[in-house]
Tab-separated table of C-alpha atoms in Angstrom:
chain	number	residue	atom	x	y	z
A	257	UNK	CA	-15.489	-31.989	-14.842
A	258	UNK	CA	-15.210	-33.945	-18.087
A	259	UNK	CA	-18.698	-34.255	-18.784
A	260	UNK	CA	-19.027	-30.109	-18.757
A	261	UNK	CA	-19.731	-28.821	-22.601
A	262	UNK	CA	-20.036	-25.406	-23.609
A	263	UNK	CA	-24.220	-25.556	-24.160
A	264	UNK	CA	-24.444	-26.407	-20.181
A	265	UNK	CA	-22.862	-22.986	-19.448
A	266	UNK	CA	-24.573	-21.232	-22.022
A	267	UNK	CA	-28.091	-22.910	-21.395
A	268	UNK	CA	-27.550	-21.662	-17.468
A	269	UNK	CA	-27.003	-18.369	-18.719
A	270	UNK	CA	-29.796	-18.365	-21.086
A	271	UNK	CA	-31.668	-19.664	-17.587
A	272	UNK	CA	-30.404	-16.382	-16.037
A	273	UNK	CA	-31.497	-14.089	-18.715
A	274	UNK	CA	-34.679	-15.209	-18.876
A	275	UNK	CA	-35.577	-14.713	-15.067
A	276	UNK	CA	-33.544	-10.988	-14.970
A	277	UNK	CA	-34.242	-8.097	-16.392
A	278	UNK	CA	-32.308	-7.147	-19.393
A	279	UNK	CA	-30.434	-4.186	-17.473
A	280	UNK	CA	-29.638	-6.429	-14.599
A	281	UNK	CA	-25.518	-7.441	-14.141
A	282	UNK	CA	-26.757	-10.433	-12.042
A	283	UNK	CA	-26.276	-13.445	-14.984
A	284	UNK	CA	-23.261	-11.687	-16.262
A	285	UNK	CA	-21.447	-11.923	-12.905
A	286	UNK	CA	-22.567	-15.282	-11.677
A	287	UNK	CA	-21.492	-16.639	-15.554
A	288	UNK	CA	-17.674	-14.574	-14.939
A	289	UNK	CA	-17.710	-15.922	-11.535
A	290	UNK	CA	-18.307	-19.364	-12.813
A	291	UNK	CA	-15.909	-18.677	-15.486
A	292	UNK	CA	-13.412	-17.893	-13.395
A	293	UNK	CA	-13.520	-20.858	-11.145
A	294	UNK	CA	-13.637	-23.068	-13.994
A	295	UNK	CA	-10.422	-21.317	-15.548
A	296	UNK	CA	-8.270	-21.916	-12.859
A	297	UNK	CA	-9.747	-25.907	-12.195
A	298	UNK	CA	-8.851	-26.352	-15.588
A	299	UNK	CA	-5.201	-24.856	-14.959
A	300	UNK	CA	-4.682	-26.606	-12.067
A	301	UNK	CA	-6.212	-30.335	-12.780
A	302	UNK	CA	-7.159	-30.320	-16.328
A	303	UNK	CA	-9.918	-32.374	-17.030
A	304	UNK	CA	-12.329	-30.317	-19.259
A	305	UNK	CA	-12.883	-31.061	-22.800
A	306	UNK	CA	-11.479	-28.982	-25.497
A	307	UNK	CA	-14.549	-27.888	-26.374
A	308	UNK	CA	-15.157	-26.657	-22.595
A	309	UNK	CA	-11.400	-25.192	-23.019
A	310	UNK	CA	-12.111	-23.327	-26.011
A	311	UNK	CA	-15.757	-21.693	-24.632
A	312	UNK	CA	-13.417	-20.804	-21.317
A	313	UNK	CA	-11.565	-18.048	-23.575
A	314	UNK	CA	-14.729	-15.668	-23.043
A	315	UNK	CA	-16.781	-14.966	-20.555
A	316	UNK	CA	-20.273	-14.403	-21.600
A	317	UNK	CA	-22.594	-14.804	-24.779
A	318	UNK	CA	-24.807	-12.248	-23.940
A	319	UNK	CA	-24.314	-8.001	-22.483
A	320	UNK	CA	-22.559	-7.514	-19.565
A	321	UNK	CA	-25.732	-5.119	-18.297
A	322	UNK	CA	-25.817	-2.061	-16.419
A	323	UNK	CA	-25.345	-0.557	-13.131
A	324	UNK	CA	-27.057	1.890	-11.635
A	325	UNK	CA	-25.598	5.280	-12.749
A	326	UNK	CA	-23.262	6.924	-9.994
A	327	UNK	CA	-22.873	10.147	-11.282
A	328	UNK	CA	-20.734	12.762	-9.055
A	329	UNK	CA	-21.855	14.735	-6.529
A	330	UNK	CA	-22.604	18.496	-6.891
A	331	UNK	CA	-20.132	20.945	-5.710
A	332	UNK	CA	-22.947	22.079	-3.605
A	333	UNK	CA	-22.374	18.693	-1.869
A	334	UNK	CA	-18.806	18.413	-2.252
A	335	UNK	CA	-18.161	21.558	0.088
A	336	UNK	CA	-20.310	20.780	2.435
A	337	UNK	CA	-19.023	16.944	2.628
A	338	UNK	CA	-15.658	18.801	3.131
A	339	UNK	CA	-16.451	20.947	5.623
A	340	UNK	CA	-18.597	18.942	7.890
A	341	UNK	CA	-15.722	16.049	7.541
A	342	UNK	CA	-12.891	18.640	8.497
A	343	UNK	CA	-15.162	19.726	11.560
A	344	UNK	CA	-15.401	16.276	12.944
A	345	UNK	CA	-11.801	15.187	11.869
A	346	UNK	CA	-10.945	18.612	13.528
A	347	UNK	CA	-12.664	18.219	17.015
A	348	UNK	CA	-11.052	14.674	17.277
A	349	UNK	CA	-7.616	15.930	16.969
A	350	UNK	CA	-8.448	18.123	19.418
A	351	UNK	CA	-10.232	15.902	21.942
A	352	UNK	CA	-7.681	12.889	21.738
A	353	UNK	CA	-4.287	15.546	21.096
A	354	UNK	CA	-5.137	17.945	23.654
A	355	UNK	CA	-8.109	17.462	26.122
A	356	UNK	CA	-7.926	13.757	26.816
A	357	UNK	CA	-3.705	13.920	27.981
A	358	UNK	CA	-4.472	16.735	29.736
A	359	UNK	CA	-7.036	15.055	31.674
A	360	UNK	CA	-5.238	11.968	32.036
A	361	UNK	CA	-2.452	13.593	33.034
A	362	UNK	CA	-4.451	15.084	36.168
A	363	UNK	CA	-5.877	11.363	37.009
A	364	UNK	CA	-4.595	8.912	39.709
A	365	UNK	CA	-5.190	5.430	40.634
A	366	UNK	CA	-9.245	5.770	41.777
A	367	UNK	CA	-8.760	2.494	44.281
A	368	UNK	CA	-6.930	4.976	46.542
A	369	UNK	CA	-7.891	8.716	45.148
A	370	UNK	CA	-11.781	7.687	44.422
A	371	UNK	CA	-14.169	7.322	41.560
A	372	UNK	CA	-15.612	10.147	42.011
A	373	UNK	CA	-13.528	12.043	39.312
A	374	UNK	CA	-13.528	12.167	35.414
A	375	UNK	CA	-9.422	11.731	35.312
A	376	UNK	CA	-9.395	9.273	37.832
A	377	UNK	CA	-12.144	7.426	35.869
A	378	UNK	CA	-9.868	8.340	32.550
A	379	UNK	CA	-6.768	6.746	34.632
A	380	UNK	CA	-8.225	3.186	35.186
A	381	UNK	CA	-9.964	3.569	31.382
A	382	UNK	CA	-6.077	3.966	30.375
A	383	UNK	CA	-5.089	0.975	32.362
A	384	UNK	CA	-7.813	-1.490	31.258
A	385	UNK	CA	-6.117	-0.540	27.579
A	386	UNK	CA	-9.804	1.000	27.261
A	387	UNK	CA	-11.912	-2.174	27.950
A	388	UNK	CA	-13.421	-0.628	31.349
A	389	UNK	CA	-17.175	-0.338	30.943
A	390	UNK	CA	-19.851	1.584	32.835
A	391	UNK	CA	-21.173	-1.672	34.054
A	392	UNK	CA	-17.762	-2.299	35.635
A	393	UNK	CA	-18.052	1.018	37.319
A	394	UNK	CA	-21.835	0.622	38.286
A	395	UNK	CA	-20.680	-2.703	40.134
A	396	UNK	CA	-17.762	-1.062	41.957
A	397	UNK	CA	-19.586	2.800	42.740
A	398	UNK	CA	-22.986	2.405	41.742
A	399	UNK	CA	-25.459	3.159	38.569
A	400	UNK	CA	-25.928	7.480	39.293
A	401	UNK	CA	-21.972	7.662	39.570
A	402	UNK	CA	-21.350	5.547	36.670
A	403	UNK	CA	-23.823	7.570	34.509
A	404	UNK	CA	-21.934	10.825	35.771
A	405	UNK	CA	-18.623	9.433	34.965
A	406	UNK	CA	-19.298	7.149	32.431
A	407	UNK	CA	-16.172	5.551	30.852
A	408	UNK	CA	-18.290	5.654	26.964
A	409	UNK	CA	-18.618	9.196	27.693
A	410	UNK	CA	-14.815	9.741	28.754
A	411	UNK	CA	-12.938	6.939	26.718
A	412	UNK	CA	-13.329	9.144	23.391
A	413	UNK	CA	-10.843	11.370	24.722
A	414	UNK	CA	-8.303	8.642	24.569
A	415	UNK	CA	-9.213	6.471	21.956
A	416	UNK	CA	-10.664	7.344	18.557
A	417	UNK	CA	-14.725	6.941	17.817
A	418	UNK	CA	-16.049	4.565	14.035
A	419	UNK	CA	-17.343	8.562	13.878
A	420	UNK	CA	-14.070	10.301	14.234
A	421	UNK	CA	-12.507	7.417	11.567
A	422	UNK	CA	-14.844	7.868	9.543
A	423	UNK	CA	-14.648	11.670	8.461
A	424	UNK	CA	-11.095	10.735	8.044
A	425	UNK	CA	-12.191	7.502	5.710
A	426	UNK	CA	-14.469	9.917	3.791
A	427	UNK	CA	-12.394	13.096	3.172
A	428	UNK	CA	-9.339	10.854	2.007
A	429	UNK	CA	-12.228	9.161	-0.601
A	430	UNK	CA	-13.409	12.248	-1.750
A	431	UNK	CA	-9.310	13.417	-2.408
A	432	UNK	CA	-7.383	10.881	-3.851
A	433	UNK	CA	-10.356	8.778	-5.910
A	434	UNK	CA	-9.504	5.420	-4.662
A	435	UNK	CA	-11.898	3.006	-4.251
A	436	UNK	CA	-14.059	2.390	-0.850
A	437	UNK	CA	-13.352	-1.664	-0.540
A	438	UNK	CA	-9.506	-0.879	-1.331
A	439	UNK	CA	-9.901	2.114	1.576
A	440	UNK	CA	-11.136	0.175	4.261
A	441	UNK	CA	-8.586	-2.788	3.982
A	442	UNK	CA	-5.358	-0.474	4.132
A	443	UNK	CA	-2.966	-1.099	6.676
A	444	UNK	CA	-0.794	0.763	8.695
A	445	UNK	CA	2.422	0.435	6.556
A	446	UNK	CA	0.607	1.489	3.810
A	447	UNK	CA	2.647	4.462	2.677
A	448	UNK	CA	5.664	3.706	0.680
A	449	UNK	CA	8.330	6.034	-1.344
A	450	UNK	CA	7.633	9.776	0.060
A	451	UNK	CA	8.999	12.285	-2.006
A	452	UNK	CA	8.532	15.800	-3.253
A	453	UNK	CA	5.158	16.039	-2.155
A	454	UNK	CA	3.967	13.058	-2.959
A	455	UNK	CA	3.400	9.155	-1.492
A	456	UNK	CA	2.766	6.257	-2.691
A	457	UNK	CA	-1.029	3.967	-1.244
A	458	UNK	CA	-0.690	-0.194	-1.312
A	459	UNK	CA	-3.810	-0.789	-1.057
A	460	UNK	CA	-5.515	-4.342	-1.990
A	461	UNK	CA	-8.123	-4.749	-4.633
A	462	UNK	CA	-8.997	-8.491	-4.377
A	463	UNK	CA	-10.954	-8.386	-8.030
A	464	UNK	CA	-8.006	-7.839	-9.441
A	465	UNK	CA	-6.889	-11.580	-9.448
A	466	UNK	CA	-3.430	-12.428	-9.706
A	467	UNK	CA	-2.461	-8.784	-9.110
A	468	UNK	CA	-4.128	-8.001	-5.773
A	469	UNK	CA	-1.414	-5.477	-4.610
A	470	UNK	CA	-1.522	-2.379	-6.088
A	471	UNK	CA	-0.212	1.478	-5.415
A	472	UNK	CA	-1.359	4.645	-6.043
A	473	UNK	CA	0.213	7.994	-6.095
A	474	UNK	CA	-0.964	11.162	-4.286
A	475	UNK	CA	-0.615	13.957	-2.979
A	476	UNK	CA	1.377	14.276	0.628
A	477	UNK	CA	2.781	16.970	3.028
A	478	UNK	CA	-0.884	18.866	4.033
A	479	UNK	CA	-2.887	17.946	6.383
A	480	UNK	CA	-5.768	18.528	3.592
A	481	UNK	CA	-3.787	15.984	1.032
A	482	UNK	CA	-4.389	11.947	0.739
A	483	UNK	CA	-0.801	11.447	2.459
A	484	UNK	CA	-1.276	13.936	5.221
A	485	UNK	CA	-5.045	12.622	6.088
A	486	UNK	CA	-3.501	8.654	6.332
A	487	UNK	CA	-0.737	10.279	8.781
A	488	UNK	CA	-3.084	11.839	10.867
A	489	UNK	CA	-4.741	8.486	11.041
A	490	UNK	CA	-2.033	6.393	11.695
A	491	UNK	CA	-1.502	8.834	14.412
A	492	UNK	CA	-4.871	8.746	15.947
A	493	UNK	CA	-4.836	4.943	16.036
A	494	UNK	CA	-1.549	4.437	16.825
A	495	UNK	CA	-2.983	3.718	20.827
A	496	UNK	CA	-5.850	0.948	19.234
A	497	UNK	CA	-3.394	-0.871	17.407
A	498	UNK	CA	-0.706	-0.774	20.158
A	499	UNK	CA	-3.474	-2.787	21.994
A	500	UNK	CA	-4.738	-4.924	19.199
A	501	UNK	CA	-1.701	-5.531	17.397
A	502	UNK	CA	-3.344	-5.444	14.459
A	503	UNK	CA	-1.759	-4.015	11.018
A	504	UNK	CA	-5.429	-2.810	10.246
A	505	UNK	CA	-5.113	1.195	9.748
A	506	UNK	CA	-8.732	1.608	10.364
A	507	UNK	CA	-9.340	0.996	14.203
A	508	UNK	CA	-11.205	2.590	17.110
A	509	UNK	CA	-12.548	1.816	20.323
A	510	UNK	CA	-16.636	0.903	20.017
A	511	UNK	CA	-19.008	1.625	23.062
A	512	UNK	CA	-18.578	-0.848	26.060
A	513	UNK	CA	-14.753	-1.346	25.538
A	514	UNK	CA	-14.945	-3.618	22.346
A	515	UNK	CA	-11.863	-2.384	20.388
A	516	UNK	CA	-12.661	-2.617	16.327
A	517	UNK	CA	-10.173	-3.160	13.844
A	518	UNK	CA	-11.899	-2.382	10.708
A	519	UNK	CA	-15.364	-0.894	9.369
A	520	UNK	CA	-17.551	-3.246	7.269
A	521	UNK	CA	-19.667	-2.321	4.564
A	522	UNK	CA	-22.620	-2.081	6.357
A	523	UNK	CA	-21.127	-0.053	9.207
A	524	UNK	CA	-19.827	2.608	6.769
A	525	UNK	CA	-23.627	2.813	5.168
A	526	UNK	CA	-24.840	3.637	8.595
A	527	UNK	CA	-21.844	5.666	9.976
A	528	UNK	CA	-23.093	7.338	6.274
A	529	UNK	CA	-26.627	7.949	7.058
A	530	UNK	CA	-25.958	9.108	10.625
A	531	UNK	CA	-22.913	11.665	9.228
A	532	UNK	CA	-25.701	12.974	6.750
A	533	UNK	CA	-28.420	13.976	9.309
A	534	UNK	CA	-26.023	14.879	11.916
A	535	UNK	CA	-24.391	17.965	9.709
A	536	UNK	CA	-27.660	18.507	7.407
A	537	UNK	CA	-26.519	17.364	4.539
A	538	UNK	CA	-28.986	18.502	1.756
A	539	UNK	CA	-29.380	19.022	-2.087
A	540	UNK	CA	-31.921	20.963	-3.563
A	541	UNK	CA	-34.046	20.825	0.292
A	542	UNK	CA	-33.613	17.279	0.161
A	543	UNK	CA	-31.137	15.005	2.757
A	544	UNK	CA	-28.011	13.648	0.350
A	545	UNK	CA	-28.313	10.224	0.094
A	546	UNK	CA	-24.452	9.223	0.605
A	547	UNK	CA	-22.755	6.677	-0.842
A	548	UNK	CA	-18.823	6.301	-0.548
A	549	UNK	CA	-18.827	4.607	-3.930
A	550	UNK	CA	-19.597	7.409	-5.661
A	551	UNK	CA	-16.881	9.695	-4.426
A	552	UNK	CA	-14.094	8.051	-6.546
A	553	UNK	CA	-16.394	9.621	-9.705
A	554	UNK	CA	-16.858	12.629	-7.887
C-alpha cells in the first residue's frame, strides 16, 4: 500500500484510455472502482502516502464517457407495453384466483381416486408444495397419461409463471420510474407508511454506498398504481414464499417443480424478448427491442 503514488493510478488510466475508445465508460469505472476500494483501505488501515491521500479526493483525470443513449419509448409503445402487460397480469389473476381453487377444490388424493384426472393431478401437485414433475407421474402412470395431465401444464393454476411475474415487474417499471436492479431485489415487506393514496417502496440500490436503503413514494389504492401492482404481487406469491420462506417478493414456480426466488438479469432480457414476440410488439413495422432500463426515462 505504501509504495502506491498518484502517477501509478494515473499512468493505468492513461493505459485504459489509450486501448478504449474515447466514448467508452470502461476506464472511468474500473479507475472509480479502484478508487473506491482504495478509499475505504485507506480509512480502515491507513497506510497510503499523502500524496496517494490527496489524489484519492477525485476520481478520475480524464471524462467520465458516455453511455449509450436510452431515450423513452414512444407512446405508440407505451400503450401497447400497457396493454399486453395488463392482459397477461389479467389472465394470471384469473387462472391462479379463480380456475386453479376451483379445480383443486374438485381434486382428491389420486393413490385412491386415480391419476387419471386434472384435479386429482392438481391435488398431489398441491401436496408436493408444487415440486411434482411429469417424470414423477410418467414413473407412477406412464409417459401418454403424464403428457395428458402434465403437472407443468396444470401447476400454473396454482403457482405463479417468471411470465405472469414478469408483466407485473414491467408494468410497475413503466409506473413508478424506479430502477430495474432496485425492482428485482424488493422484498415482501417492502411497503411501508400507506396513506392517502399513497405508499412508500424500500428498495436497495447497492451503488449507493453507505446509503443502500432507500424509499420511494407512489402512488397506491388501484390496481393500475405502483402500490396496488406490488399488492397484487405479494398476493400472487404469497403460496411460493410460504414454501420457500424466502423474503424475496419476486418468486414463481419454474418448469419441473424448481421453485425461483428471484429473476436475474439475464432472465428478465429473455422473459423481454419472448414478451415482445409473443404480443407483437412493433414500432414503425419493426419488433421493439425492450429493455427494462429504459422505462425509468420513459
Amino acid at each position: 500500500m505504501g509504495d502506491l503514488l498518484p502517477r501509478h493510478l494515473d499512468g493505468f488510466e492513461s493505459h485504459l484510455r489509450e486501448r478504449h475508445p474515447e466514448s467508452s465508460r470502461t476506464p472511468y469505472a474500473r479507475i472509480a472502482d479502484i478508487v473506491w476500494i482504495l478509499r475505504r483501505l485507506s480509512d480502515k488501515e491507513g497506510g497510503l502516502s499523502p500524496a496517494m491521500v490527496r489524489r484519492l479526493a477525485h476520481t478520475s483525470a480524464g471524462p467520465v464517457g458516455s453511455y449509450a443513449p436510452r431515450d423513452s419509448y414512444s407512446p405508440h409503445v407505451v400503450e401497447q407495453l400497457r396493454a399486453a402487460a395488463r392482459s397477461d397480469i389479467d389472465q394470471a389473476v384469473r387462472r391462479l384466483t379463480v380456475e386453479g381453487p376451483s379445480l383443486l377444490a374438485q381434486g382428491r388424493d389420486p393413490r385412491a381416486a386415480g391419476w387419471s384426472s386434472d384435479a386429482n393431478v392438481l391435488w398431489e401437485i398441491y401436496r408436493s408444495q408444487g415440486q411434482f414433475t411429469r417424470q414423477e407421474l410418467a414413473d407412477r402412470v406412464g409417459r401418454a397419461l403424464a403428457d395428458e395431465h402434465s403437472p407443468g401444464r396444470l401447476a400454473p393454476l396454482l403457482y405463479p409463471t417468471s411470465r405472469d411475474l414478469f408483466a407485473l415487474l414491467l408494468l410497475f417499471c413503466l409506473e413508478s420510474g424506479m430502477e430495474l436492479e432496485a425492482v428485482r431485489e424488493l422484498t415482501s415487506d417492502c411497503l411501508k407508511n400507506s396513506n392517502r393514496g399513497y405508499v412508500q417502496v424500500e428498495y436497495l440500490k447497492r451503488r449507493r454506498h453507505g446509503q443502500e436503503w432507500n424509499t420511494i413514494r407512489v402512488r397506491d389504492g388501484s390496481s393500475n398504481s405502483p402500490g396496488g401492482l406490488l399488492r397484487l404481487a405479494l398476493r400472487l406469491t404469497a403460496s411460493v414464499r410460504e414454501i420457500t420462506g424466502s423474503p424475496a417478493l419476486w418468486q414463481f414456480r419454474m418448469k419441473e417443480g424448481v421453485l425461483a426466488t428471484g429473476f436475474s438479469a439475464s432472465a428478465v432480457a429473455h422473459l423481454a424478448r419472448s414478451f415482445v414476440s409473443t404480443h407483437g410488439i412493433s414500432d414503425e413495422g419493426s419488433p421493439v427491442e425492450l429493455r427494462l432500463s429504459r422505462l425509468r426515462k420513459t
